[in-house]
CSV table of C-alpha atoms in Angstrom, one decimal:
chain,number,residue,atom,x,y,z
A,7,ALA,CA,0.3,20.5,26.8
A,8,GLN,CA,1.1,18.0,29.7
A,9,SER,CA,2.9,18.8,32.8
A,10,VAL,CA,4.7,18.0,36.1
A,11,THR,CA,4.6,19.3,39.2
A,12,GLN,CA,6.8,18.4,41.8
A,13,LEU,CA,6.2,19.6,45.4
A,14,GLY,CA,8.9,20.4,47.3
A,15,SER,CA,12.0,21.4,46.0
A,16,HIS,CA,14.3,19.8,49.0
A,17,VAL,CA,12.8,17.0,51.1
A,18,SER,CA,15.1,16.1,54.5
A,19,VAL,CA,14.5,12.7,55.5
A,20,SER,CA,16.5,10.3,58.1
A,21,GLU,CA,18.2,7.0,57.4
A,22,GLY,CA,16.2,4.7,57.9
A,23,ALA,CA,12.6,6.9,57.5
A,24,LEU,CA,10.6,6.3,54.9
A,25,VAL,CA,10.7,8.4,51.6
A,26,LEU,CA,8.4,10.1,49.8
A,27,LEU,CA,8.1,12.2,47.3
A,28,ARG,CA,5.4,13.8,45.7
A,29,CYS,CA,4.9,14.7,41.9
A,30,ASN,CA,1.4,15.5,40.3
A,31,TYR,CA,1.0,16.0,36.6
A,32,SER,CA,-1.8,17.8,34.2
A,33,SER,CA,-2.2,15.8,30.4
A,34,SER,CA,-5.1,16.0,28.2
A,35,VAL,CA,-4.2,12.2,27.2
A,36,PRO,CA,-3.2,9.3,28.5
A,37,PRO,CA,0.1,10.3,30.6
A,38,TYR,CA,3.3,7.8,30.5
A,39,LEU,CA,5.3,9.4,33.9
A,40,PHE,CA,8.8,8.7,34.4
A,41,TRP,CA,10.8,9.2,37.8
A,42,TYR,CA,15.1,10.2,37.1
A,43,VAL,CA,17.3,10.4,39.4
A,44,GLN,CA,20.6,12.5,39.2
A,45,TYR,CA,23.6,12.3,41.3
A,46,PRO,CA,26.3,15.8,41.6
A,47,ASN,CA,27.4,16.1,38.4
A,48,GLN,CA,26.6,13.0,36.8
A,49,GLY,CA,22.9,12.6,34.0
A,50,LEU,CA,19.5,11.5,34.5
A,51,GLN,CA,18.8,7.7,35.7
A,52,LEU,CA,15.8,6.4,34.6
A,53,LEU,CA,14.5,4.6,38.2
A,54,LEU,CA,11.1,3.8,36.9
A,55,LYS,CA,7.9,4.3,34.8
A,56,TYR,CA,4.5,3.9,34.3
A,57,THR,CA,3.0,2.5,30.9
A,58,SER,CA,-0.8,2.0,32.0
A,59,ALA,CA,0.2,-2.0,32.7
A,60,ALA,CA,0.6,-1.8,36.8
A,61,THR,CA,-0.6,1.3,38.4
A,62,LEU,CA,2.4,-0.4,41.2
A,63,VAL,CA,5.2,0.6,39.1
A,64,LYS,CA,8.6,-1.1,41.5
A,65,GLY,CA,11.9,0.3,40.0
A,66,ILE,CA,15.5,-0.2,40.7
A,67,ASN,CA,16.7,0.4,44.5
A,68,GLY,CA,14.2,-0.1,46.4
A,69,PHE,CA,12.2,2.8,44.6
A,70,GLU,CA,8.3,2.4,43.7
A,71,ALA,CA,5.3,4.7,43.0
A,72,GLU,CA,2.1,3.9,42.4
A,73,PHE,CA,-0.1,6.3,39.2
A,74,LYS,CA,-3.3,7.9,40.7
A,75,LYS,CA,-5.5,8.7,37.7
A,76,SER,CA,-8.2,9.9,40.3
A,77,GLU,CA,-5.6,12.1,42.2
A,78,THR,CA,-3.2,12.6,39.1
A,79,SER,CA,-0.8,11.9,41.3
A,80,PHE,CA,2.6,9.3,40.7
A,81,HIS,CA,4.0,9.7,43.6
A,82,LEU,CA,7.5,8.3,44.6
A,83,THR,CA,8.3,6.1,47.7
A,84,LYS,CA,10.8,3.7,49.3
A,85,PRO,CA,9.8,2.4,52.9
A,86,SER,CA,13.7,2.5,54.3
A,87,ALA,CA,16.3,5.6,53.2
A,88,HIS,CA,19.7,5.4,52.7
A,89,MET,CA,22.6,7.6,52.7
A,90,SER,CA,23.2,6.7,49.1
A,91,ASP,CA,19.7,7.5,48.1
A,92,ALA,CA,20.6,11.9,48.8
A,93,ALA,CA,20.7,13.5,45.0
A,94,GLU,CA,18.0,15.2,43.1
A,95,TYR,CA,14.9,13.3,41.6
A,96,PHE,CA,13.0,14.3,39.1
A,97,CYS,CA,10.0,13.3,38.2
A,98,ALA,CA,8.5,13.3,33.9
A,99,VAL,CA,5.6,13.1,31.3
A,100,SER,CA,4.8,12.3,27.8
A,101,GLY,CA,1.8,10.8,25.7
A,102,GLY,CA,-0.3,11.3,22.5
A,103,GLY,CA,2.5,10.1,20.6
A,104,ASN,CA,4.8,12.5,22.1
A,105,GLU,CA,7.8,11.4,22.9
A,106,LYS,CA,9.1,14.3,24.8
A,107,LEU,CA,9.9,14.5,28.0
A,108,THR,CA,8.5,17.1,30.0
A,109,PHE,CA,10.4,17.5,33.4
A,110,GLY,CA,9.1,18.9,36.7
A,111,THR,CA,11.4,21.6,38.4
A,112,GLY,CA,12.9,18.3,40.8
A,113,THR,CA,13.3,17.3,44.5
A,114,ARG,CA,16.5,17.3,46.3
A,115,LEU,CA,16.7,14.5,48.4
A,116,THR,CA,19.3,15.0,52.0
A,117,ILE,CA,19.5,11.3,54.1
A,118,ILE,CA,19.8,12.6,57.5
A,119,PRO,CA,22.1,10.3,59.5
B,3,ASP,CA,27.3,-1.1,26.2
B,4,ALA,CA,29.2,2.6,27.5
B,5,GLY,CA,25.8,4.4,27.3
B,6,VAL,CA,25.2,8.0,26.1
B,7,ILE,CA,28.7,9.9,25.4
B,8,GLN,CA,28.8,13.5,25.6
B,9,SER,CA,32.5,15.4,24.4
B,10,PRO,CA,33.4,17.8,25.9
B,11,ARG,CA,32.7,17.4,29.9
B,12,HIS,CA,33.6,20.9,30.6
B,13,GLU,CA,34.1,23.9,28.5
B,14,VAL,CA,34.9,27.5,29.4
B,15,THR,CA,34.6,29.8,26.4
B,16,GLU,CA,34.8,33.3,25.8
B,17,MET,CA,31.4,35.5,24.9
B,18,GLY,CA,31.2,35.9,21.3
B,19,GLN,CA,33.0,32.7,20.3
B,20,GLU,CA,31.9,29.6,18.9
B,21,VAL,CA,30.9,26.5,21.2
B,22,THR,CA,30.3,23.1,19.5
B,23,LEU,CA,29.0,20.2,22.0
B,24,ARG,CA,29.3,16.7,20.7
B,25,CYS,CA,27.0,13.3,21.0
B,26,LYS,CA,27.3,10.2,20.7
B,27,PRO,CA,24.0,7.8,21.2
B,28,ILE,CA,23.6,4.2,22.1
B,29,SER,CA,24.1,1.8,18.9
B,30,GLY,CA,21.0,1.1,18.0
B,31,HIS,CA,18.8,4.3,19.1
B,32,ASN,CA,17.3,6.2,16.9
B,33,SER,CA,15.9,8.7,18.7
B,34,LEU,CA,18.4,12.0,19.9
B,35,PHE,CA,17.6,14.7,22.4
B,36,TRP,CA,19.1,17.7,23.9
B,37,TYR,CA,18.2,19.1,26.6
B,38,ARG,CA,19.4,22.2,28.8
B,39,GLN,CA,19.8,21.8,32.8
B,40,THR,CA,19.9,25.6,34.6
B,41,MET,CA,19.0,26.4,38.4
B,42,MET,CA,16.6,29.1,37.1
B,43,ARG,CA,14.6,27.4,34.2
B,44,GLY,CA,15.1,23.4,35.4
B,45,LEU,CA,15.5,21.0,32.4
B,46,GLU,CA,14.6,21.9,29.7
B,47,LEU,CA,13.5,20.5,26.1
B,48,LEU,CA,15.8,22.1,23.1
B,49,ILE,CA,15.4,19.5,20.0
B,50,TYR,CA,15.0,16.2,19.2
B,51,PHE,CA,15.6,13.8,16.1
B,52,ASN,CA,14.5,10.4,14.7
B,53,ASN,CA,16.4,9.1,12.7
B,54,ASN,CA,18.3,11.4,12.2
B,55,VAL,CA,15.5,14.1,11.5
B,56,PRO,CA,14.7,16.9,13.5
B,57,ILE,CA,11.5,16.5,14.4
B,58,ASP,CA,10.7,19.1,17.3
B,59,ASP,CA,13.6,22.4,17.7
B,60,SER,CA,10.5,24.8,19.4
B,61,GLY,CA,13.1,24.7,22.2
B,62,MET,CA,15.8,26.2,20.5
B,63,PRO,CA,16.3,29.4,22.5
B,64,GLU,CA,17.6,31.7,19.3
B,65,ASP,CA,18.7,31.6,15.5
B,66,ARG,CA,22.2,31.3,17.6
B,67,PHE,CA,21.6,27.4,18.6
B,68,SER,CA,21.8,25.1,16.0
B,69,ALA,CA,22.0,21.4,16.0
B,70,LYS,CA,22.7,18.6,13.7
B,71,MET,CA,22.4,14.6,13.7
B,72,PRO,CA,24.5,13.6,10.1
B,73,ASN,CA,24.3,10.3,11.4
B,74,ALA,CA,22.9,7.7,13.3
B,75,SER,CA,26.1,7.9,15.9
B,76,PHE,CA,27.1,11.6,16.1
B,77,SER,CA,25.0,14.4,16.8
B,78,THR,CA,26.5,18.0,17.4
B,79,LEU,CA,24.9,21.2,19.2
B,80,LYS,CA,26.3,24.3,18.1
B,81,ILE,CA,26.4,28.3,19.7
B,82,GLN,CA,27.8,30.7,17.3
B,83,PRO,CA,27.9,33.3,18.9
B,84,SER,CA,27.7,32.0,22.6
B,85,GLU,CA,26.8,34.6,25.5
B,86,PRO,CA,26.8,34.2,29.0
B,87,ARG,CA,23.3,33.6,29.7
B,88,ASP,CA,24.1,30.1,27.9
B,89,SER,CA,25.8,29.1,30.7
B,90,ALA,CA,24.5,25.6,31.3
B,91,VAL,CA,25.0,22.1,31.5
B,92,TYR,CA,23.9,20.6,28.3
B,93,PHE,CA,22.6,16.9,28.3
B,94,CYS,CA,22.5,14.8,25.3
B,95,ALA,CA,19.8,11.4,25.8
B,96,SER,CA,19.4,8.8,23.3
B,97,SER,CA,15.8,6.2,23.7
B,98,PRO,CA,15.8,3.2,22.0
B,99,ARG,CA,12.4,3.2,20.1
B,100,THR,CA,9.9,6.3,19.4
B,101,GLY,CA,6.9,6.2,20.7
B,102,ALA,CA,5.9,8.6,24.6
B,103,ASN,CA,6.8,5.0,26.9
B,104,THR,CA,10.2,5.3,26.0
B,105,GLU,CA,12.1,6.3,28.4
B,106,ALA,CA,15.8,8.0,27.4
B,107,PHE,CA,18.7,8.0,28.6
B,108,PHE,CA,20.8,10.4,29.3
B,109,GLY,CA,24.7,11.3,28.9
B,110,GLN,CA,26.7,12.8,31.7
B,111,GLY,CA,26.5,16.4,29.9
B,112,THR,CA,29.0,19.4,29.3
B,113,ARG,CA,29.1,21.6,31.8
B,114,LEU,CA,29.4,24.8,29.8
B,115,THR,CA,30.5,28.5,31.0
B,116,VAL,CA,30.6,31.3,29.0
B,117,VAL,CA,32.7,34.5,30.7
């Protein structure tokens, strides 16, 4: 079975500050990892994905994430937060030939002006 | 491309009524997923199809729920009879390929309220 744990259901950062959203995974097979963003009353939009090609993955809107096998982590970062980054962020995992995405519980990001 | 299209966007129904949610995946995509999102349980995969064939329906809560994909461009999720605990946002998503490294593209969801 695969799972992801997102630490912190709510994160607040000041505009211009570093954004760090945490995700740890559990998988018995090499995982594929994803970060999605959900704006209010919208569906989920892919930010970035890790598929074993490179451990540091760059995504849209200035976000990036680093796969660390030794720490079983895939944390999402952005150097400088913008007001438009306020949303809910979901980490997800798949693998083992199974394309089912298993999502974490989400982290709501608030940006303080 | 218009993306994944779901209808209706909002549905309010009375307990005991039949509800049908509809989804048109992105053209050319051959995997389709139905998810349910609630505050209590987060995002749950209900069922997914590859090439119109149901592959895994282990997430379907009970017999009141059924899903079909009669062709590559259309899928339905039906709840009969509906109950208040079915109130949630239901998302349809599609993927261009099979395989665990393939991302899913989500529709905007159907917000279902059962009163």
